[in-house]
Short mmCIF file of N, CA, C and O in Angstrom, two decimals:
data_model
loop_
_atom_site.label_atom_id
_atom_site.label_comp_id
_atom_site.label_asym_id
_atom_site.label_seq_id
_atom_site.Cartn_x
_atom_site.Cartn_y
_atom_site.Cartn_z
N UNK A 1 51.27 29.42 -45.69
CA UNK A 1 49.40 29.69 -44.71
C UNK A 1 49.22 30.76 -44.77
O UNK A 1 49.88 31.80 -44.38
N UNK A 2 48.00 31.37 -44.90
CA UNK A 2 47.25 32.56 -44.33
C UNK A 2 47.63 32.37 -42.46
O UNK A 2 47.44 31.51 -41.98
N UNK A 3 47.23 33.62 -41.95
CA UNK A 3 47.23 34.11 -40.67
C UNK A 3 46.31 34.89 -40.58
O UNK A 3 45.82 36.14 -41.31
N UNK A 4 45.91 34.29 -39.24
CA UNK A 4 44.47 36.10 -38.84
C UNK A 4 44.83 36.15 -37.07
O UNK A 4 44.77 34.66 -36.39
N UNK A 5 44.94 37.07 -36.60
CA UNK A 5 45.33 37.62 -35.63
C UNK A 5 44.18 38.56 -34.50
O UNK A 5 43.53 39.65 -35.59
N UNK A 6 43.73 37.85 -34.07
CA UNK A 6 42.43 38.62 -33.59
C UNK A 6 42.20 39.11 -31.84
O UNK A 6 43.13 38.16 -30.76
N UNK A 7 41.49 39.59 -31.04
CA UNK A 7 41.44 39.83 -29.38
C UNK A 7 39.92 39.61 -29.37
O UNK A 7 38.44 39.36 -30.16
N UNK A 8 39.39 38.70 -28.02
CA UNK A 8 37.90 38.57 -28.17
C UNK A 8 37.83 38.82 -26.55
O UNK A 8 39.18 39.04 -25.48
N UNK A 9 37.30 40.12 -25.90
CA UNK A 9 36.82 40.22 -24.31
C UNK A 9 35.93 39.10 -24.31
O UNK A 9 34.54 38.71 -24.29
N UNK A 10 35.67 38.90 -22.41
CA UNK A 10 35.41 38.33 -21.64
C UNK A 10 34.96 39.04 -20.70
O UNK A 10 35.41 39.79 -19.61
N UNK A 11 33.54 39.46 -20.75
CA UNK A 11 33.22 40.51 -19.98
C UNK A 11 31.80 39.84 -18.62
O UNK A 11 30.94 39.58 -19.81
N UNK A 12 31.62 40.66 -17.98
CA UNK A 12 30.65 39.74 -16.82
C UNK A 12 30.02 41.12 -16.10
O UNK A 12 30.82 42.40 -15.84
N UNK A 13 28.55 41.38 -16.15
CA UNK A 13 27.96 42.56 -15.33
C UNK A 13 27.85 41.70 -13.91
O UNK A 13 28.02 41.09 -13.30
N UNK A 14 27.27 42.46 -12.98
CA UNK A 14 27.00 42.30 -11.13
C UNK A 14 25.89 41.67 -11.63
O UNK A 14 26.44 41.00 -10.12
N UNK A 15 25.45 40.93 -12.17
CA UNK A 15 24.92 39.57 -12.14
C UNK A 15 25.01 38.29 -12.49
O UNK A 15 25.02 37.35 -12.73
N UNK A 16 26.95 38.46 -12.85
CA UNK A 16 27.47 37.37 -13.42
C UNK A 16 27.26 36.61 -14.41
O UNK A 16 27.29 35.86 -14.77
N UNK A 17 26.63 37.81 -15.75
CA UNK A 17 26.44 37.12 -17.17
C UNK A 17 27.27 37.34 -17.95
O UNK A 17 27.98 38.57 -17.32
N UNK A 18 27.68 36.82 -19.08
CA UNK A 18 28.92 36.74 -19.86
C UNK A 18 28.01 38.00 -21.22
O UNK A 18 27.09 36.82 -21.36
N UNK A 19 28.95 38.85 -21.28
CA UNK A 19 28.24 39.69 -22.54
C UNK A 19 28.61 38.62 -23.85
O UNK A 19 29.74 38.58 -24.20
N UNK A 20 27.64 38.84 -24.68
CA UNK A 20 27.91 37.55 -25.83
C UNK A 20 27.21 38.39 -26.87
O UNK A 20 26.06 39.21 -27.17
N UNK A 21 27.31 37.84 -28.08
CA UNK A 21 27.02 38.73 -29.41
C UNK A 21 26.72 37.36 -30.35
O UNK A 21 26.75 36.49 -30.03
N UNK A 22 25.59 37.84 -31.18
CA UNK A 22 25.40 36.56 -32.31
C UNK A 22 25.09 37.27 -33.66
O UNK A 22 24.99 38.58 -34.05
N UNK A 23 24.85 36.99 -34.52
CA UNK A 23 25.67 37.40 -35.92
C UNK A 23 23.99 37.44 -36.57
O UNK A 23 23.34 36.87 -35.93
N UNK A 24 23.43 38.28 -37.68
CA UNK A 24 22.13 38.68 -37.87
C UNK A 24 21.97 37.03 -38.64
O UNK A 24 22.85 36.05 -39.37
N UNK A 25 21.13 36.61 -38.65
CA UNK A 25 20.83 34.81 -38.82
C UNK A 25 21.37 33.81 -38.84
O UNK A 25 21.04 32.32 -39.37
N UNK A 26 22.09 34.00 -37.49
CA UNK A 26 22.31 33.18 -36.73
C UNK A 26 21.99 32.84 -35.33
O UNK A 26 21.68 33.63 -34.83
N UNK A 27 21.97 31.52 -34.77
CA UNK A 27 21.96 31.28 -33.71
C UNK A 27 22.48 30.81 -32.68
O UNK A 27 22.58 30.47 -31.30
N UNK A 28 23.53 31.39 -33.30
CA UNK A 28 24.33 30.94 -32.47
C UNK A 28 25.90 31.91 -31.47
O UNK A 28 25.76 33.38 -32.52
N UNK A 29 25.87 31.82 -30.26
CA UNK A 29 26.91 33.56 -29.40
C UNK A 29 27.89 32.88 -29.75
O UNK A 29 28.64 31.77 -29.28
N UNK A 30 28.78 34.36 -29.32
CA UNK A 30 30.00 34.07 -29.28
C UNK A 30 30.55 35.44 -27.97
O UNK A 30 29.02 36.25 -28.33
N UNK A 31 31.57 35.36 -27.30
CA UNK A 31 31.97 36.60 -26.80
C UNK A 31 32.59 37.34 -28.12
O UNK A 31 32.67 37.11 -28.99
N UNK A 32 32.22 39.26 -27.68
CA UNK A 32 32.64 40.34 -28.67
C UNK A 32 33.66 39.82 -28.96
O UNK A 32 34.81 39.73 -28.22
N UNK A 33 34.40 39.89 -30.08
CA UNK A 33 35.61 39.59 -30.67
C UNK A 33 36.40 39.87 -32.26
O UNK A 33 34.88 40.41 -33.14
N UNK A 34 37.07 40.23 -32.68
CA UNK A 34 37.40 40.28 -34.40
C UNK A 34 38.88 40.66 -34.46
O UNK A 34 39.40 40.30 -33.73
N UNK A 35 39.20 41.11 -35.30
CA UNK A 35 40.52 41.78 -36.77
C UNK A 35 41.34 42.37 -35.59
O UNK A 35 40.63 43.24 -35.65
N UNK A 36 42.90 41.85 -35.85
CA UNK A 36 43.39 42.80 -35.23
C UNK A 36 43.74 43.97 -36.24
O UNK A 36 44.18 43.00 -37.69
N UNK A 37 43.42 45.18 -36.49
CA UNK A 37 43.93 45.78 -37.39
C UNK A 37 45.57 46.50 -37.98
O UNK A 37 45.42 46.44 -36.32
N UNK A 38 46.06 46.93 -38.87
CA UNK A 38 47.55 46.93 -38.67
C UNK A 38 47.72 48.61 -37.89
O UNK A 38 46.50 49.01 -37.85
N UNK A 39 49.23 48.02 -36.95
CA UNK A 39 49.33 49.36 -35.75
C UNK A 39 48.43 49.30 -34.87
O UNK A 39 48.97 49.85 -34.03
N UNK A 40 47.60 48.20 -34.65
CA UNK A 40 47.08 48.18 -33.53
C UNK A 40 47.38 47.00 -32.34
O UNK A 40 48.03 45.91 -32.59
N UNK A 41 47.61 47.53 -31.67
CA UNK A 41 47.75 46.21 -30.11
C UNK A 41 46.47 45.22 -29.88
O UNK A 41 45.63 45.80 -30.62
N UNK A 42 46.37 44.50 -29.75
CA UNK A 42 45.50 43.02 -29.50
C UNK A 42 44.42 43.77 -28.20
O UNK A 42 43.60 43.06 -28.37
N UNK A 43 45.07 44.04 -26.66
CA UNK A 43 44.62 45.37 -26.53
C UNK A 43 43.74 46.34 -26.73
O UNK A 43 42.30 46.17 -26.53
N UNK A 44 44.10 47.53 -27.63
CA UNK A 44 43.16 48.15 -28.33
C UNK A 44 41.90 47.39 -29.77
O UNK A 44 41.05 47.71 -29.59
N UNK A 45 42.56 46.55 -30.46
CA UNK A 45 41.40 45.97 -30.66
C UNK A 45 40.13 45.27 -30.13
O UNK A 45 38.84 45.51 -30.35
N UNK A 46 40.77 44.24 -28.52
CA UNK A 46 39.97 44.18 -28.17
C UNK A 46 39.08 45.87 -27.69
O UNK A 46 37.75 44.75 -27.50
N UNK A 47 39.29 46.50 -27.39
CA UNK A 47 38.52 47.39 -26.73
C UNK A 47 37.77 48.46 -28.33
O UNK A 47 36.63 48.25 -27.64
N UNK A 48 38.21 48.23 -29.54
CA UNK A 48 37.49 48.96 -30.27
C UNK A 48 36.52 48.01 -31.10
O UNK A 48 35.40 48.04 -30.87
N UNK A 49 36.72 45.79 -31.18
CA UNK A 49 36.00 45.47 -31.29
C UNK A 49 34.18 45.05 -30.15
O UNK A 49 33.78 45.53 -30.93
N UNK A 50 34.91 45.52 -29.10
CA UNK A 50 33.80 45.23 -27.86
C UNK A 50 32.81 46.56 -28.19
O UNK A 50 31.55 46.33 -28.06
N UNK A 51 33.49 47.58 -28.13
CA UNK A 51 32.77 48.53 -28.42
C UNK A 51 31.67 48.93 -29.80
O UNK A 51 30.58 49.12 -29.79
N UNK A 52 32.27 47.93 -31.33
CA UNK A 52 31.63 47.73 -32.29
C UNK A 52 30.15 47.43 -32.37
O UNK A 52 29.31 47.30 -32.71
N UNK A 53 30.53 45.80 -31.84
CA UNK A 53 29.46 44.99 -31.44
C UNK A 53 28.86 45.03 -30.24
O UNK A 53 27.73 44.59 -30.91
N UNK A 54 29.03 45.36 -29.40
CA UNK A 54 28.07 45.89 -28.06
C UNK A 54 28.00 46.81 -27.65
O UNK A 54 26.18 47.30 -26.69
N UNK A 55 28.38 48.35 -28.38
CA UNK A 55 28.00 49.86 -27.97
C UNK A 55 28.72 50.09 -26.23
O UNK A 55 28.97 51.13 -25.74
N UNK A 56 29.60 48.82 -25.82
CA UNK A 56 29.70 49.48 -24.37
C UNK A 56 31.39 50.08 -24.76
O UNK A 56 32.67 49.31 -25.50
N UNK A 57 31.63 50.97 -23.60
CA UNK A 57 33.51 51.53 -23.57
C UNK A 57 33.50 50.53 -22.72
O UNK A 57 33.15 50.27 -21.14
N UNK A 58 34.60 49.52 -22.83
CA UNK A 58 35.50 49.05 -21.74
C UNK A 58 36.88 49.32 -21.31
O UNK A 58 37.65 49.65 -22.25
N UNK A 59 37.84 48.74 -20.48
CA UNK A 59 38.55 48.84 -19.87
C UNK A 59 39.01 47.11 -19.75
O UNK A 59 38.39 46.22 -19.21
N UNK A 60 40.31 46.71 -20.45
CA UNK A 60 41.10 45.48 -20.02
C UNK A 60 41.51 45.55 -18.60
O UNK A 60 41.96 46.70 -18.08
N UNK A 61 41.35 44.14 -18.10
CA UNK A 61 41.90 43.80 -16.74
C UNK A 61 43.10 43.18 -16.93
O UNK A 61 44.01 43.16 -16.07
N UNK A 62 42.46 41.76 -17.22
CA UNK A 62 44.15 41.14 -18.09
C UNK A 62 43.72 40.51 -18.78
O UNK A 62 43.04 40.23 -20.07
N UNK A 63 45.23 40.19 -19.62
CA UNK A 63 45.19 38.97 -20.73
C UNK A 63 44.34 37.28 -19.91
O UNK A 63 45.76 37.47 -19.25
N UNK A 64 43.70 36.95 -20.52
CA UNK A 64 43.79 35.45 -19.89
C UNK A 64 44.26 34.33 -20.82
O UNK A 64 44.37 32.85 -20.30
N UNK A 65 43.99 34.13 -22.22
CA UNK A 65 44.85 33.49 -22.50
C UNK A 65 44.95 33.96 -24.58
O UNK A 65 44.81 34.50 -24.58
N UNK A 66 45.73 32.81 -24.90
CA UNK A 66 46.29 33.30 -26.37
C UNK A 66 46.02 31.77 -26.94
O UNK A 66 46.60 30.91 -26.70
N UNK A 67 44.41 32.09 -27.73
CA UNK A 67 44.01 30.61 -28.65
C UNK A 67 44.99 30.51 -29.83
O UNK A 67 44.63 30.97 -30.80
N UNK A 68 45.54 29.11 -29.80
CA UNK A 68 45.88 29.44 -32.13
C UNK A 68 45.70 28.21 -32.25
O UNK A 68 45.26 27.00 -31.65
N UNK A 69 45.20 28.53 -33.51
CA UNK A 69 44.28 27.15 -34.03
C UNK A 69 44.56 27.34 -35.30
O UNK A 69 44.60 28.11 -35.73
N UNK A 70 43.78 26.33 -36.19
CA UNK A 70 43.80 26.30 -37.72
C UNK A 70 42.52 25.73 -37.72
O UNK A 70 41.35 25.47 -37.77
N UNK A 71 42.03 26.68 -38.33
CA UNK A 71 40.61 26.71 -39.12
C UNK A 71 40.74 27.22 -41.15
O UNK A 71 40.76 28.51 -41.20
N UNK A 72 39.70 26.12 -41.40
CA UNK A 72 40.11 25.92 -42.89
C UNK A 72 41.15 26.55 -43.49
O UNK A 72 41.14 27.45 -44.84
N UNK A 73 42.47 25.89 -42.65
CA UNK A 73 43.56 26.33 -43.35
C UNK A 73 44.66 27.78 -43.42
O UNK A 73 45.34 27.96 -43.66
N UNK A 74 43.76 28.76 -42.13
CA UNK A 74 44.38 30.04 -42.19
C UNK A 74 44.50 29.48 -40.17
O UNK A 74 44.25 28.58 -39.90
N UNK A 75 46.06 30.35 -40.46
CA UNK A 75 46.40 30.01 -38.70
C UNK A 75 45.75 31.11 -37.78
O UNK A 75 45.85 32.18 -38.59
N UNK A 76 45.03 31.32 -36.71
CA UNK A 76 44.55 31.45 -36.00
C UNK A 76 44.76 31.91 -34.94
O UNK A 76 45.27 31.02 -33.39
N UNK A 77 45.18 32.98 -34.66
CA UNK A 77 45.71 33.40 -32.86
C UNK A 77 44.99 34.27 -32.57
O UNK A 77 44.81 35.48 -32.72
N UNK A 78 44.04 34.31 -31.00
CA UNK A 78 43.32 35.15 -30.62
C UNK A 78 43.74 35.52 -29.16
O UNK A 78 43.89 34.27 -28.49
N UNK A 79 43.61 36.63 -28.90
CA UNK A 79 44.10 37.26 -27.47
C UNK A 79 42.72 37.45 -26.86
O UNK A 79 41.85 38.06 -27.09
N UNK A 80 42.71 36.74 -25.64
CA UNK A 80 41.51 36.89 -24.56
C UNK A 80 42.19 37.96 -23.88
O UNK A 80 42.69 37.19 -23.08
N UNK A 81 40.55 38.47 -23.48
CA UNK A 81 40.74 39.63 -22.37
C UNK A 81 39.70 39.59 -21.41
O UNK A 81 38.89 39.44 -21.98
N UNK A 82 39.90 39.60 -19.89
CA UNK A 82 39.22 40.21 -19.08
C UNK A 82 38.37 42.05 -18.57
O UNK A 82 40.04 42.26 -19.16
N UNK A 83 37.54 42.15 -19.60
CA UNK A 83 37.32 43.62 -19.73
C UNK A 83 36.60 44.01 -18.52
O UNK A 83 35.50 42.55 -18.01
N UNK A 84 36.07 45.40 -17.93
CA UNK A 84 35.34 45.75 -17.80
C UNK A 84 34.40 46.96 -18.17
O UNK A 84 34.66 47.64 -19.23
N UNK A 85 33.03 46.42 -18.63
CA UNK A 85 32.48 48.04 -19.16
C UNK A 85 32.32 48.77 -17.90
O UNK A 85 32.09 49.01 -17.03
N UNK A 86 32.04 50.00 -18.89
CA UNK A 86 31.75 51.39 -17.82
C UNK A 86 30.80 52.22 -18.69
O UNK A 86 31.12 52.57 -20.27
N UNK A 87 29.76 52.83 -17.89
CA UNK A 87 28.66 53.55 -19.34
C UNK A 87 27.72 52.89 -19.46
O UNK A 87 27.64 51.57 -18.96
N UNK A 88 27.07 53.43 -20.06
CA UNK A 88 25.84 52.31 -20.83
C UNK A 88 26.08 52.09 -22.35
O UNK A 88 26.92 53.25 -22.78
N UNK A 89 25.70 51.42 -22.37
CA UNK A 89 25.55 50.04 -24.19
C UNK A 89 24.93 51.90 -25.13
O UNK A 89 24.13 52.13 -24.75
N UNK A 90 25.85 52.23 -26.16
CA UNK A 90 25.66 53.05 -27.24
C UNK A 90 24.88 52.07 -28.22
O UNK A 90 24.35 52.91 -29.32
N UNK A 91 24.54 51.08 -28.57
CA UNK A 91 24.08 50.15 -29.67
C UNK A 91 25.29 49.64 -29.71
O UNK A 91 25.82 50.06 -30.43
N UNK A 92 24.67 48.52 -31.15
CA UNK A 92 25.49 47.90 -31.16
C UNK A 92 26.04 49.06 -32.81
O UNK A 92 25.38 49.71 -33.62
N UNK A 93 27.14 49.28 -32.56
CA UNK A 93 27.75 49.94 -33.83
C UNK A 93 29.01 49.46 -35.17
O UNK A 93 30.04 49.48 -35.80
N UNK A 94 28.52 47.87 -35.48
CA UNK A 94 29.54 46.93 -36.04
C UNK A 94 29.32 47.34 -37.64
O UNK A 94 28.67 47.22 -38.67
N UNK A 95 30.75 48.42 -37.97
CA UNK A 95 30.83 48.69 -39.45
C UNK A 95 30.60 47.33 -40.25
O UNK A 95 30.61 47.73 -41.48
N UNK A 96 30.62 46.07 -40.44
CA UNK A 96 31.05 44.75 -41.15
C UNK A 96 29.24 44.76 -41.27
O UNK A 96 28.83 43.75 -42.36
N UNK A 97 28.60 44.83 -40.23
CA UNK A 97 27.52 44.63 -40.30
C UNK A 97 26.75 43.53 -40.23
O UNK A 97 25.75 42.65 -40.53
N UNK A 98 27.92 42.70 -39.42
CA UNK A 98 27.19 41.35 -39.04
C UNK A 98 26.69 40.67 -38.00
O UNK A 98 25.81 40.47 -37.81
N UNK A 99 26.95 41.54 -36.71
CA UNK A 99 26.50 41.36 -35.70
C UNK A 99 25.10 41.59 -35.18
O UNK A 99 24.70 42.51 -35.63
N UNK A 100 23.83 40.85 -34.92
CA UNK A 100 22.75 41.25 -35.15
C UNK A 100 21.93 41.21 -33.39
O UNK A 100 20.57 42.00 -33.63
N UNK A 101 22.95 40.61 -32.99
CA UNK A 101 22.48 41.06 -31.37
C UNK A 101 23.56 40.60 -30.30
O UNK A 101 24.12 40.31 -30.45
N UNK A 102 23.28 41.39 -28.83
CA UNK A 102 23.96 41.40 -27.96
C UNK A 102 23.25 41.03 -26.62
O UNK A 102 22.20 42.08 -27.27
N UNK A 103 23.83 39.95 -26.09
CA UNK A 103 23.19 40.30 -24.27
C UNK A 103 24.27 39.50 -23.13
O UNK A 103 25.24 39.07 -24.42
N UNK A 104 23.35 39.68 -22.43
CA UNK A 104 23.89 38.91 -21.53
C UNK A 104 23.54 37.56 -20.78
O UNK A 104 22.00 37.53 -20.75
N UNK A 105 23.68 37.01 -20.80
CA UNK A 105 23.90 35.03 -20.87
C UNK A 105 24.24 35.34 -19.33
O UNK A 105 25.76 35.30 -18.95
N UNK A 106 23.54 34.58 -18.71
CA UNK A 106 23.83 33.29 -17.66
C UNK A 106 24.02 32.28 -17.80
O UNK A 106 24.47 31.96 -19.07
N UNK A 107 25.20 31.67 -16.54
CA UNK A 107 25.85 30.37 -16.95
C UNK A 107 24.88 29.33 -17.06
O UNK A 107 25.60 28.89 -17.66
N UNK A 108 23.27 28.99 -16.94
CA UNK A 108 22.86 28.19 -17.27
C UNK A 108 22.71 28.18 -18.89
O UNK A 108 22.41 26.99 -19.30
N UNK A 109 22.12 29.68 -19.62
CA UNK A 109 21.86 30.19 -20.60
C UNK A 109 23.08 29.26 -20.99
O UNK A 109 22.96 28.71 -22.33
N UNK A 110 24.42 29.74 -21.37
CA UNK A 110 26.12 29.45 -22.02
C UNK A 110 25.74 28.29 -21.49
O UNK A 110 26.46 27.67 -22.91
N UNK A 111 25.50 27.44 -20.71
CA UNK A 111 25.59 25.34 -20.42
C UNK A 111 25.10 25.16 -21.93
O UNK A 111 25.19 24.13 -22.84
N UNK A 112 23.54 25.71 -22.12
CA UNK A 112 22.51 25.08 -22.74
C UNK A 112 22.67 25.78 -24.60
O UNK A 112 22.17 25.13 -25.35
N UNK A 113 23.22 27.09 -24.74
CA UNK A 113 23.21 27.43 -26.27
C UNK A 113 23.95 27.37 -26.99
O UNK A 113 24.57 26.53 -26.69
N UNK A 114 23.64 27.47 -28.05
CA UNK A 114 24.66 27.51 -29.67
C UNK A 114 25.48 27.97 -29.95
O UNK A 114 25.30 29.55 -29.22
N UNK A 115 26.98 27.48 -29.57
CA UNK A 115 28.29 28.45 -30.10
C UNK A 115 28.69 28.33 -31.00
O UNK A 115 28.92 27.74 -31.39
N UNK A 116 29.12 29.51 -31.44
CA UNK A 116 29.97 29.74 -32.61
C UNK A 116 31.17 29.39 -32.57
O UNK A 116 32.06 28.93 -33.42
N UNK A 117 31.84 28.73 -31.30
CA UNK A 117 32.97 28.34 -31.22
C UNK A 117 33.10 27.65 -30.22
O UNK A 117 33.56 27.40 -28.84
N UNK A 118 32.34 26.05 -30.71
CA UNK A 118 32.24 25.17 -28.89
C UNK A 118 33.71 25.14 -28.45
O UNK A 118 33.42 24.26 -27.33
N UNK A 119 34.72 24.93 -29.27
CA UNK A 119 36.03 24.61 -28.07
C UNK A 119 36.35 25.57 -27.49
O UNK A 119 37.04 25.25 -26.74
N UNK A 120 35.29 26.99 -27.53
CA UNK A 120 35.91 27.62 -26.59
C UNK A 120 34.89 27.49 -25.11
O UNK A 120 34.91 28.49 -24.03
N UNK A 121 33.64 26.86 -24.95
CA UNK A 121 32.71 26.25 -24.12
C UNK A 121 33.54 26.40 -22.63
O UNK A 121 33.09 27.10 -21.60
N UNK A 122 34.77 24.86 -22.52
CA UNK A 122 35.32 25.22 -21.31
C UNK A 122 35.87 26.46 -20.17
O UNK A 122 35.59 26.86 -19.23
N UNK A 123 36.01 26.93 -21.56
CA UNK A 123 37.74 28.05 -21.42
C UNK A 123 35.77 29.18 -20.45
O UNK A 123 36.22 29.74 -19.63
N UNK A 124 35.34 29.41 -21.38
CA UNK A 124 33.87 29.88 -20.88
C UNK A 124 33.26 30.51 -19.60
O UNK A 124 33.17 31.18 -18.84
N UNK A 125 33.26 28.90 -18.95
CA UNK A 125 32.53 28.29 -18.31
C UNK A 125 33.81 28.61 -17.18
O UNK A 125 32.94 28.86 -16.22
N UNK A 126 34.85 28.28 -17.28
CA UNK A 126 36.01 28.46 -16.06
C UNK A 126 35.53 29.71 -15.21
O UNK A 126 35.69 30.08 -15.02
N UNK A 127 35.37 30.58 -16.57
CA UNK A 127 35.56 32.42 -16.20
C UNK A 127 34.32 32.53 -15.42
O UNK A 127 34.49 33.47 -14.47
N UNK A 128 33.09 32.16 -15.43
CA UNK A 128 31.77 32.24 -14.10
C UNK A 128 32.20 32.49 -13.12
O UNK A 128 31.90 32.94 -12.12
N UNK A 129 33.73 31.31 -12.03
CA UNK A 129 33.88 30.87 -11.96
C UNK A 129 35.15 31.64 -10.67
O UNK A 129 35.87 31.89 -9.61
N UNK A 130 35.76 32.57 -11.86
CA UNK A 130 36.65 33.86 -11.41
C UNK A 130 35.80 34.85 -11.04
O UNK A 130 36.86 36.00 -10.77
N UNK A 131 34.62 35.57 -11.42
CA UNK A 131 34.29 36.78 -10.68
C UNK A 131 34.34 37.44 -9.45
O UNK A 131 34.46 36.69 -8.48
#
């Protein structure tokens, strides 16, 4: 069985909006995330992926969740971290060229938007209460 390990960042701004990204040509949003590279910790992966996908430098506050699931026959393990941005975004620098947009989304928007990972919706909505 193939395995994939990744990290995702949960980040809110001062207006209690969640940092989200979407792929080119997609209407589905998700929090910034990506695969852990060889020799990288989940924390390092999170910091790198958020920088690549949103242009923000971030610091880890705490680990929130480890999601283990199976997607199309691949065992998937994703580490979710609460993070904080510092400085301003330098723009999307995604080496894979997947990310088409990044935006801060309010609670009503997150409730009604189309999600790339709909199974994460309840978890994401809970995070609005912990700001």
